[in-house]
Short mmCIF file of C-alpha atoms in Angstrom, two decimals:
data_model
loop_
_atom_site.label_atom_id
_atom_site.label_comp_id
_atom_site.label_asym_id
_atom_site.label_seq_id
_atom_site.Cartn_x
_atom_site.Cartn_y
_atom_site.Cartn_z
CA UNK A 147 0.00 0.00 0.00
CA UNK A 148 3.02 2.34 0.96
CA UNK A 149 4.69 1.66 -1.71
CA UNK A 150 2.06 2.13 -4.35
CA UNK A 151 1.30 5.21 -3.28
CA UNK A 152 5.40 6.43 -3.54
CA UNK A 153 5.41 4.88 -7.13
CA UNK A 154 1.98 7.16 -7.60
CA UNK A 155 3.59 10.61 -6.75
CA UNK A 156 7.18 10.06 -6.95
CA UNK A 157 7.02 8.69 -11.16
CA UNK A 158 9.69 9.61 -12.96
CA UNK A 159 7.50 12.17 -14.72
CA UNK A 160 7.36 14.05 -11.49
CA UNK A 161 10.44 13.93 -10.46
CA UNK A 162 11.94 15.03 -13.55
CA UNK A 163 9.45 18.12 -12.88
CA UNK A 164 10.96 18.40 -9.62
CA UNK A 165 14.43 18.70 -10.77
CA UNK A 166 13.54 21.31 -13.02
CA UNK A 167 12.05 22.99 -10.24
CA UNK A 168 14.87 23.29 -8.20
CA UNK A 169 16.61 24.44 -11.29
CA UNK A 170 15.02 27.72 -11.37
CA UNK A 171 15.51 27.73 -7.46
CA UNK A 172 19.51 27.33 -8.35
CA UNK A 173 20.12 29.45 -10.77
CA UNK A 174 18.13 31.94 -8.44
CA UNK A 175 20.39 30.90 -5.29
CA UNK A 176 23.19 30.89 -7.67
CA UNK A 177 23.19 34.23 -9.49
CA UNK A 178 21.99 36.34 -6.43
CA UNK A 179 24.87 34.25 -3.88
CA UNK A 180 27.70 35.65 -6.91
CA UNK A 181 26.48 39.14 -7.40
CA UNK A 182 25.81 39.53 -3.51
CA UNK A 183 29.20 38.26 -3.03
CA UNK A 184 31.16 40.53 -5.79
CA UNK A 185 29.18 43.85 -4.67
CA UNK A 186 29.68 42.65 -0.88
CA UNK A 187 33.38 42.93 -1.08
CA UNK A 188 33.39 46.43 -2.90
CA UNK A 189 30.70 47.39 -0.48
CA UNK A 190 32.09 46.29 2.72
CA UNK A 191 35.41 48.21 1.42
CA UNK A 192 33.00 51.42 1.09
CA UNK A 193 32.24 50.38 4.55
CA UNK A 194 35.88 50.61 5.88
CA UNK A 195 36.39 54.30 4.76
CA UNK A 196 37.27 56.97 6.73
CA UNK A 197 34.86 59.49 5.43
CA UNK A 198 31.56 59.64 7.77
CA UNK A 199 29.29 60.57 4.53
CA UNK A 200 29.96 56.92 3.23
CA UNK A 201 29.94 55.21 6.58
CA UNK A 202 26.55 56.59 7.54
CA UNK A 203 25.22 55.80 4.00
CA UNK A 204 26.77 51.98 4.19
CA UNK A 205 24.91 51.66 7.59
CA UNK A 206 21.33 52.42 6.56
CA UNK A 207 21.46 50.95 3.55
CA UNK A 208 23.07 47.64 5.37
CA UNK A 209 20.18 48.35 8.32
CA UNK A 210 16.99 49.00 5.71
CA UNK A 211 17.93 45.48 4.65
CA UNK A 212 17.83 43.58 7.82
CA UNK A 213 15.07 45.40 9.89
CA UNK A 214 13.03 44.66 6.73
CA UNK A 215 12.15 40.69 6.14
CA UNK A 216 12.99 39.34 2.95
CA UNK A 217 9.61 38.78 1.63
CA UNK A 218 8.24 42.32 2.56
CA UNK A 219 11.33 43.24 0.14
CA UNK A 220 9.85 41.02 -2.55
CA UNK A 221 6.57 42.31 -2.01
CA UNK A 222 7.64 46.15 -2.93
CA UNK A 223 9.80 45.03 -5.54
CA UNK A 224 6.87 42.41 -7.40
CA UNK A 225 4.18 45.25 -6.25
CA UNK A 226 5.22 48.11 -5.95
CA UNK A 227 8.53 49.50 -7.91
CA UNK A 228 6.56 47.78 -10.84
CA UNK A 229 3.16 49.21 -10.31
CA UNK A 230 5.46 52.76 -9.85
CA UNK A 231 6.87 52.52 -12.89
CA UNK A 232 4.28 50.65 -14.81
CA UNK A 233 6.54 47.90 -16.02
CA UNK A 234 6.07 44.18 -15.76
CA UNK A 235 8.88 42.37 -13.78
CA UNK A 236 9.12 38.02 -13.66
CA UNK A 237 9.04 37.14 -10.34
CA UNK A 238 12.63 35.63 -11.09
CA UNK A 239 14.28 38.47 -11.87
CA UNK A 240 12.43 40.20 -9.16
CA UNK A 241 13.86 37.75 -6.63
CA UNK A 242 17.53 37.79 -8.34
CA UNK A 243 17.20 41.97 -7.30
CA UNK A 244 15.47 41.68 -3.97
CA UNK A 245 17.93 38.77 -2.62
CA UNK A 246 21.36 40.51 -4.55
CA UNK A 247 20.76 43.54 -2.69
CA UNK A 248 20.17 41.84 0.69
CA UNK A 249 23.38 39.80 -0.26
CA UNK A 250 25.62 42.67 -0.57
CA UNK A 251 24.38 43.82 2.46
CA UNK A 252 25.09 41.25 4.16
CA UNK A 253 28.38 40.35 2.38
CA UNK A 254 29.82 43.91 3.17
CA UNK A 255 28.93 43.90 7.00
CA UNK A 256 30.94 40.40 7.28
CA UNK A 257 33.88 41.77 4.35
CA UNK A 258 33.83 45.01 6.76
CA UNK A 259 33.84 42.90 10.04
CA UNK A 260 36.91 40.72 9.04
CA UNK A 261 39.21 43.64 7.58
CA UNK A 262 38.24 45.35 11.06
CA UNK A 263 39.42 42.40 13.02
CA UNK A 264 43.14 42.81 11.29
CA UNK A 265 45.26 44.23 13.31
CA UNK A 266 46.08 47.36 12.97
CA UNK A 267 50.22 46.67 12.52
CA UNK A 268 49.68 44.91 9.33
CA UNK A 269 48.36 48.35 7.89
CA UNK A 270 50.87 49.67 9.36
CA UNK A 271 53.77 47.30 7.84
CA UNK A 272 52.37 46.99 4.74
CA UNK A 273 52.48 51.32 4.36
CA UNK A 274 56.27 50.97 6.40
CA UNK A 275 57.30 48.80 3.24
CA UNK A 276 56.18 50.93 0.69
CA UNK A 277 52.66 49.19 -0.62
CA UNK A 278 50.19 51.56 -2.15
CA UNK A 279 46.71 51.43 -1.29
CA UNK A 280 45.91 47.90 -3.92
CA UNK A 281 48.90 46.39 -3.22
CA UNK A 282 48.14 47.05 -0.09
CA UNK A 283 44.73 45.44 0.13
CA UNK A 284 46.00 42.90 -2.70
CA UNK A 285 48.65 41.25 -1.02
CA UNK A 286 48.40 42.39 2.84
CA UNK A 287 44.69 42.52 4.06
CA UNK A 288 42.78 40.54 1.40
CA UNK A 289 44.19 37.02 1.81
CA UNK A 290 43.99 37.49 5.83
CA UNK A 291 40.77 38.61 5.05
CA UNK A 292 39.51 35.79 3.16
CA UNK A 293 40.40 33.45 5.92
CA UNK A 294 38.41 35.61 8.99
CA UNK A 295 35.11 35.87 6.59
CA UNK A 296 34.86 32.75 4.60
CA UNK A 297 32.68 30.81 7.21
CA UNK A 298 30.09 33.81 7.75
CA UNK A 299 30.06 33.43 3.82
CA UNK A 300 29.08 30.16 3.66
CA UNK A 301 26.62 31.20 6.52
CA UNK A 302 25.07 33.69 4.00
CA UNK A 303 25.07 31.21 1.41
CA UNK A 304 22.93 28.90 3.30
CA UNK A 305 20.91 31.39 4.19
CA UNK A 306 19.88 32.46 0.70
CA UNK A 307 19.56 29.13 -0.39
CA UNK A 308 16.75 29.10 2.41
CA UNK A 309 15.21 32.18 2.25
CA UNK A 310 15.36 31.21 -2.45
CA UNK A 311 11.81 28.84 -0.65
CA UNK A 312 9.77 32.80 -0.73
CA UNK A 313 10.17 33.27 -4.05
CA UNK A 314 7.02 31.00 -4.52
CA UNK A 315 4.59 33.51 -2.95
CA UNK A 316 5.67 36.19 -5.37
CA UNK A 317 4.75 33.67 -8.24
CA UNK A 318 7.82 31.93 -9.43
CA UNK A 319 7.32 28.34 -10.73
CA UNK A 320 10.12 27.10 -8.52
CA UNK A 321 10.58 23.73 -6.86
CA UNK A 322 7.82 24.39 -4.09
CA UNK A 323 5.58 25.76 -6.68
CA UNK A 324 6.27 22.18 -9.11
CA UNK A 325 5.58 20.37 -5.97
CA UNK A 326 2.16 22.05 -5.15
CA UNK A 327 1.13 21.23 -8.51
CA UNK A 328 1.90 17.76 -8.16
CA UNK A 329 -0.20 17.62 -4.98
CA UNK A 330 -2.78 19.29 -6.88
CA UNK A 331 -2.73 16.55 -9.64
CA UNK A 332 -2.74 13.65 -7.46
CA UNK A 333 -4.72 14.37 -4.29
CA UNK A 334 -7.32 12.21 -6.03
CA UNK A 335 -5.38 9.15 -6.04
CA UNK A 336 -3.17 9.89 -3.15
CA UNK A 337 -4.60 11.32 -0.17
CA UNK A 338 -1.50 11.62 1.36
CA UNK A 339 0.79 12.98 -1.63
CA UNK A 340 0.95 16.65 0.47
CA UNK A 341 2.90 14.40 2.97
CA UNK A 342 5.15 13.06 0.90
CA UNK A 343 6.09 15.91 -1.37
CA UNK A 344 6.47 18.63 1.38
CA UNK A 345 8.53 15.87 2.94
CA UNK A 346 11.02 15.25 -0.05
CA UNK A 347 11.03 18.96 -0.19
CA UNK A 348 12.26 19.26 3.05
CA UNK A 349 15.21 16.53 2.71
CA UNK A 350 15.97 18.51 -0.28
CA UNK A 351 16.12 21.72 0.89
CA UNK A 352 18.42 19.79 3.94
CA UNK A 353 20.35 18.13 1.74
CA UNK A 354 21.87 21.48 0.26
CA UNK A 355 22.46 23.08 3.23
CA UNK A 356 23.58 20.67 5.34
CA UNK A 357 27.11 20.01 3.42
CA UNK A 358 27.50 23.94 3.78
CA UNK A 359 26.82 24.45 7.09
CA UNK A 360 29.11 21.26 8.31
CA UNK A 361 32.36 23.10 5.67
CA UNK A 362 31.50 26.43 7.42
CA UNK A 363 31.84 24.88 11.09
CA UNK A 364 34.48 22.87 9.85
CA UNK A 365 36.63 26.12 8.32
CA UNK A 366 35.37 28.40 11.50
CA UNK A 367 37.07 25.36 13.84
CA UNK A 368 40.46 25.33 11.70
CA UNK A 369 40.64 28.79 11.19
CA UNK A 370 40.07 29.98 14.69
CA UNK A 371 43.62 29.49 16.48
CA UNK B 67 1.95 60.02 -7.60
CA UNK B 68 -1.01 60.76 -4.88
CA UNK B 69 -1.14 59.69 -1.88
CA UNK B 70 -5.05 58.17 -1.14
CA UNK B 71 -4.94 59.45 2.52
CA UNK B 72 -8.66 58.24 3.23
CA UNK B 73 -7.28 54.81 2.06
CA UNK B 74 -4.42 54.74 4.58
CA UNK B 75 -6.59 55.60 7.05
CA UNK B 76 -9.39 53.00 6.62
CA UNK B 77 -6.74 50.57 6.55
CA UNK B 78 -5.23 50.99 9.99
CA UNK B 79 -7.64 48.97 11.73
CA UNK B 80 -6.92 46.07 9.69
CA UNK B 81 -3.24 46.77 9.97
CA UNK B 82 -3.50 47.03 13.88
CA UNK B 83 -5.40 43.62 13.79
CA UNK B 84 -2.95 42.28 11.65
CA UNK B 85 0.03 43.66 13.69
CA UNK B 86 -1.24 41.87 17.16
CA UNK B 87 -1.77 39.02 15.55
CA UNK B 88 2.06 39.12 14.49
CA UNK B 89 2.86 40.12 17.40
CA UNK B 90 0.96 37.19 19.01
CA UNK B 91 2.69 34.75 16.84
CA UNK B 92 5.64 35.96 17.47
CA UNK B 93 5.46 36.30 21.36
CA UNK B 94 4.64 32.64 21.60
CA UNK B 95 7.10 31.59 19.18
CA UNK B 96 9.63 33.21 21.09
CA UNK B 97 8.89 32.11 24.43
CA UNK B 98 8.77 28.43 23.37
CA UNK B 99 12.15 28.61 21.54
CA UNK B 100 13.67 30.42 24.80
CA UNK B 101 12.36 26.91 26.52
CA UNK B 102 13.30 24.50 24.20
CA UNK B 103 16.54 26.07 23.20
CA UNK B 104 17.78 26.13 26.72
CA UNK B 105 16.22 22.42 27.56
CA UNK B 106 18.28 21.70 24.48
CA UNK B 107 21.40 23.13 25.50
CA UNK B 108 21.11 21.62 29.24
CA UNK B 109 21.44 18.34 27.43
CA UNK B 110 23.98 19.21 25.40
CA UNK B 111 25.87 20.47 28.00
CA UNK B 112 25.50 17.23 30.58
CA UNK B 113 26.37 15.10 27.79
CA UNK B 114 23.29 13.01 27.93
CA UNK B 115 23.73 10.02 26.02
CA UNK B 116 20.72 9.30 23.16
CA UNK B 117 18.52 12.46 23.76
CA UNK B 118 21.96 14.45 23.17
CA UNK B 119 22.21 12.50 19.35
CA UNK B 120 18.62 13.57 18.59
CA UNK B 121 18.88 17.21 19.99
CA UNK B 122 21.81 17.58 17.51
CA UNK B 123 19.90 15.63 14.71
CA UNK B 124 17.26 18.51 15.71
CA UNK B 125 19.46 21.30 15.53
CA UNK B 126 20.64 20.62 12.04
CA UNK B 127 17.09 19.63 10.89
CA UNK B 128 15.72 22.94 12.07
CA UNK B 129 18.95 25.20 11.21
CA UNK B 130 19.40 23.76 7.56
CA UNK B 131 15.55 23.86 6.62
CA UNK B 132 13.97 26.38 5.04
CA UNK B 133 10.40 27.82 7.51
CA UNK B 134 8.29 27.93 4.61
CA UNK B 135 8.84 24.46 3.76
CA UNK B 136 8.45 23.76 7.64
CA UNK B 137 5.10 25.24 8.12
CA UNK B 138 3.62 23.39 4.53
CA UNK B 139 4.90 20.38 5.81
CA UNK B 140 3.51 20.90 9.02
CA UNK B 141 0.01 22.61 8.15
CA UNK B 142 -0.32 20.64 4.73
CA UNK B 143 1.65 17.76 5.48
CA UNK B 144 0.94 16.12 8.89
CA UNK B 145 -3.07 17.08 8.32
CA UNK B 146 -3.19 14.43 6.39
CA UNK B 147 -2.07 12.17 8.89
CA UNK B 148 -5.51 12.77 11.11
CA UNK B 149 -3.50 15.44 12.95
CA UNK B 150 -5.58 18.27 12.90
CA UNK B 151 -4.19 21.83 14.19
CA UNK B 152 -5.21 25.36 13.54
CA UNK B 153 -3.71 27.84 11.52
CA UNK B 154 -2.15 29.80 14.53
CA UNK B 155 -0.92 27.02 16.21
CA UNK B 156 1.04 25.59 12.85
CA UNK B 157 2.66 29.19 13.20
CA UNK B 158 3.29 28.81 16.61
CA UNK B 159 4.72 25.49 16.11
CA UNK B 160 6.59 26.37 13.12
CA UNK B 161 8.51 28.98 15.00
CA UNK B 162 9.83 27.25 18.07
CA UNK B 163 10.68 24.30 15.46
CA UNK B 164 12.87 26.83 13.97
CA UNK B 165 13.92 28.90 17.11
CA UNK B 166 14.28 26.48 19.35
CA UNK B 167 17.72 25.23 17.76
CA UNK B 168 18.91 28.90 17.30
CA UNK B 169 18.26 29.59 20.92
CA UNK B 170 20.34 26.69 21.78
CA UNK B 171 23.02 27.87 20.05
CA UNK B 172 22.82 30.91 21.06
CA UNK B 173 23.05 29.19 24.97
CA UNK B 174 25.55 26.74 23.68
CA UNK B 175 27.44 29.56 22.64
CA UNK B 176 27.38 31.34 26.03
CA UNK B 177 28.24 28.36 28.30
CA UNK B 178 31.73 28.21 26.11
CA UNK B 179 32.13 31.48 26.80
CA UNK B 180 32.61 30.63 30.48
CA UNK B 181 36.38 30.36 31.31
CA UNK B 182 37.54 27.24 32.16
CA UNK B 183 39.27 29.06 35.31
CA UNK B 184 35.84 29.64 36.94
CA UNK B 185 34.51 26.21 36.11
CA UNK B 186 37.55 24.94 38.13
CA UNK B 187 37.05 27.15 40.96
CA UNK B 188 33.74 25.72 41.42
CA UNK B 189 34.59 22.55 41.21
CA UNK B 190 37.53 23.25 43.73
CA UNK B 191 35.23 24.70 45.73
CA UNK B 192 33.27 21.24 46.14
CA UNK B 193 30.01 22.23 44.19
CA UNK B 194 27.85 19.75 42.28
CA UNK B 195 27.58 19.54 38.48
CA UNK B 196 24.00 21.14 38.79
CA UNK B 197 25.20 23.30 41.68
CA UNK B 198 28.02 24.62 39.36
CA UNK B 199 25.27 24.90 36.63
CA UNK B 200 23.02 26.87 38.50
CA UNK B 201 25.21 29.19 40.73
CA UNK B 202 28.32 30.05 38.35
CA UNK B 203 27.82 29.08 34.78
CA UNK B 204 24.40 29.64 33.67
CA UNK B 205 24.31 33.33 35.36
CA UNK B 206 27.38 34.25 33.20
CA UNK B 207 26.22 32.13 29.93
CA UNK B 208 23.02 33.99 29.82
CA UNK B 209 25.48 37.41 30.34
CA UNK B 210 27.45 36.24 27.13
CA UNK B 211 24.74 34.96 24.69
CA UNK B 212 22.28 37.76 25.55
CA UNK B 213 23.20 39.10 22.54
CA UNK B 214 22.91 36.65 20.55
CA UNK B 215 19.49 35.48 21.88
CA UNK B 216 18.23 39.48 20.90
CA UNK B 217 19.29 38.72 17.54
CA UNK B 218 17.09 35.27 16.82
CA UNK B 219 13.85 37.63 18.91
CA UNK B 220 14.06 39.90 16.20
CA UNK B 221 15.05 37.00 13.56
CA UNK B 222 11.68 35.07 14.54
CA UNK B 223 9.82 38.38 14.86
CA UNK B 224 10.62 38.90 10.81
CA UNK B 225 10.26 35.34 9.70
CA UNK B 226 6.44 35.80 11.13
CA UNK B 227 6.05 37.21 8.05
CA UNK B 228 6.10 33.88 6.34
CA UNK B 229 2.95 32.55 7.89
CA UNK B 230 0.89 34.32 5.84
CA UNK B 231 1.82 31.70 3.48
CA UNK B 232 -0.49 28.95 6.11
CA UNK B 233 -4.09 31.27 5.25
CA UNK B 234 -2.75 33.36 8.37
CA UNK B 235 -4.56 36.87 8.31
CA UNK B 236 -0.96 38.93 9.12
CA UNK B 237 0.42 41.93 7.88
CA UNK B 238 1.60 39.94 4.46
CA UNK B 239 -1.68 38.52 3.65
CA UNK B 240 -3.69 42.02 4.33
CA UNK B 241 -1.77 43.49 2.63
CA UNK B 242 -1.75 41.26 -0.57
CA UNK B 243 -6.08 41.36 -0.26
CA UNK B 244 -5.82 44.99 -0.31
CA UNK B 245 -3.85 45.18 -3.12
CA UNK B 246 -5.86 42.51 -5.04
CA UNK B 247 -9.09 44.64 -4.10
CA UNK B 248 -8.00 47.79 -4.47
CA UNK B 249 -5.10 48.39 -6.77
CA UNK B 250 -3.93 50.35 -3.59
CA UNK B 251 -0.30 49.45 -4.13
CA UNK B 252 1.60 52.45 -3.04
CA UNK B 253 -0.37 52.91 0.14
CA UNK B 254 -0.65 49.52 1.18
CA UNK B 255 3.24 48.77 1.20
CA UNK B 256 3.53 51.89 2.68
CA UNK B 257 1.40 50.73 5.56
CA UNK B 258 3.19 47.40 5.52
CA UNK B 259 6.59 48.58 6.06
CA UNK B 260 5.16 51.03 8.64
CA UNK B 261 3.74 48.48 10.59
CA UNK B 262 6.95 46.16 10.93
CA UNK B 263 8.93 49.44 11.81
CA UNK B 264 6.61 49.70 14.79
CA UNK B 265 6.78 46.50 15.83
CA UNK B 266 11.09 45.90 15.11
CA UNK B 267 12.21 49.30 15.70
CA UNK B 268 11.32 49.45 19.31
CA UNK B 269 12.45 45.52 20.03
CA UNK B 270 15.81 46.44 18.26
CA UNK B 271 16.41 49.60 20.80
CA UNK B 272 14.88 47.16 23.82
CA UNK B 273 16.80 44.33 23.36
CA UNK B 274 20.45 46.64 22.93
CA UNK B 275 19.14 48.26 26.12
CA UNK B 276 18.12 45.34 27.55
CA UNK B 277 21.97 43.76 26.26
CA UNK B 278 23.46 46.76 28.17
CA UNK B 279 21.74 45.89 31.07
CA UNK B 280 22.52 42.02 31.40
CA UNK B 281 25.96 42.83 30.95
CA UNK B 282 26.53 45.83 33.35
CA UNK B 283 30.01 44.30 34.21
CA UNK B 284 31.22 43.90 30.84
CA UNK B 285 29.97 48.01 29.75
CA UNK B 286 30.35 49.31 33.16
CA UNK B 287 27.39 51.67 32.74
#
């Protein structure tokens, strides 16, 4: 009886939908994780400079992002810049904006936190030797840098990948969206196919961010001392 | 653009309704993760043997899930198994699933943070493994991961803005009506991002204040 009713909402069929489902979610993860994490750096740079203009500007910009949850952000992007504007947005690309933006907000406080944990001397040296400001940065604070803010990277990264599960109230046939519509198809025949799919969807959703949250521990534990 | 002032204003009462309700949610939600996170981290820390295995298999579960997915599953889901529950209390549930293992490590995190040196006084000074618990290192664990436990309040206060997803009335869903009903769009977001910076604002100044407080010896003022 079990069985039969796996083979009924796990065919191959579906799960070839499913796939393709969390296809769109990846490339949505994907693209927003590497633009958040390119504009992080160069904003959490902006964030290290002496002028008080930029600093204050970083800070609310960094702050509108995180008093604000996520999906109110996707809500005035899908709503309201496009009902402002009068232009039609996918939900995709909506999501790609909302959760790039949050990303380099993110990304800059932890690129600003680890160049801030340096110690100062290493500025210091590096200017004693000679090293201009790139070189400077280049060879002296980025590769230390690296090191101090790869596991709250990784952290981020999971995070996105979570928070990639909202774009399905803004529209966006995504994984959770394919796997509604499979429940939708087979609650006839399966009673219980809500179960089942919501379940796989959670051991998917687990299985992604498991591995990164175990190599961000892991990295955090070596990197420490 | 023009504001529709008489629209904003026949809205608050369904944005105060909404807000409480959030608010409700989120109180609950919060309390229960305080309770299960530290249960959670009072095993952890005594080393219990089996219950520790499936508080950690908890903690990942919980940490490396997505809430969205946690609520269908839960209000979708286990329905279908004969287990009935209401709307509010899938929320409810939901977000001490979720909280609860970011309040333990949040806990976890403030029981390392007690030196070795005064775990050894203790000790020396002939106390009991619960004695020691109670008198020296949960005082100064709950010092070190106040912090951290203001930051998952305000975390679970934002992520009640996923239960709208469950048929919950809150501030998402009323919003999204109004919109539907009304081509209000301007106005309603308006209202919608007014309403959270009510309710997060104020927490976010409490809980530094309230951080300040805790650890008096730490700020010295």
């Amino acid at each position: 009886m079990q069985s039969s009713v796996i083979s009924m909402v796990f065919t191959s069929q579906n799960l070839m939908r499913l796939m393709g489902g969390l296809l769109v979610t990846a490339r949505i993860a994907f693209i927003s994780i590497a633009i958040g994490s390119i504009a992080g750096i160069g904003f959490g740079l902006l964030m290290t400079s002496k002028s008080k203009w930029i600093k204050g500007i970083c800070r609310l910009y960094l702050e509108i992002f995180r008093i604000i949850p996520i999906l109110v952000w996707l809500y005035i992007v899908y709503f309201g810049i496009t009902s402002a504007l009068n232009i039609h947005l996918e939900g995709e690309l909506v999501a790609m904006i909302v959760f790039s933006l949050w990303g380099t907000a993110e990304m800059g406080d932890i690129v600003r936190g680890a160049l801030e944990s340096l110690p100062r001397h290493q500025i210091e040296s590096g200017r004693a030797l000679g090293l201009g400001f790139w070189k400077l940065y280049r060879y002296v604070l980025i590769p230390q840098a690296v090191r101090r803010m790869l596991p709250g990277a990784i952290n981020l990264a999971t995070r996105m990948v979570k928070t990639t599960s909202l774009v399905v109230l803004i529209g966006v046939v995504e994984v959770v969206k394919v796997g509604q519509q499979i429940i939708e198809v087979s609650r006839f025949q399966v009673q219980t196919a809500s179960l089942w799919i919501y379940g796989l969807l959670f051991i998917l959703y687990f299985i992604i961010c498991y591995p990164l949250s175990v190599l961000s521990k892991r990295l955090e534990a070596k990197w420490s001392n | 653009m023009s504001i529709n002032w008489d629209f904003i204003i026949n809205s608050i009462p369904l944005y105060e309704k909404a807000a409480w309700l959030t608010l409700k949610l989120a109180f609950w939600g919060i309390l229960i993760s305080l309770v299960i996170g530290l249960i959670c981290s009072v095993i952890q820390y005594f080393k219990i043997r089996i219950l520790r295995s499936i508080v950690g298999a908890y903690i990942e579960l919980s940490r490396n899930t997505p809430l969205l997915i946690q609520l269908y599953f839960l209000y979708f889901g286990l329905t279908k198994l004969g287990l009935t529950l209401s709307e509010n209390t899938c929320a409810i549930i939901g977000l001490s699933f979720l909280g609860g293992s970011y309040m333990s490590e949040a806990f976890r995190g403030g029981i390392e943070a007690v030196s070795k040196s005064q775990i050894e006084s203790g000790l020396s000074l002939g106390l009991s493994k619960i004695q020691l618990a109670r008198y020296v290192i949960l005082p100064q664990a709950f010092s070190f991961s106040i912090s951290s436990i203001g930051a998952n309040c305000i975390f679970l206060l934002k992520e009640t803005s996923i239960v709208g997803a469950i048929a919950i009335l809150d501030l998402m869903n009323v919003t999204k009506d109004l919109i539907g009903m009304y081509y209000q769009t301007f106005e309603s977001l308006l209202m919608l991002v007014i309403a959270y910076l009510i309710i997060l604002l104020p927490m976010s100044f409490l809980l530094t204040w309230l951080e300040r407080k805790v650890r008096y010896a730490e700020f010295g003022n």
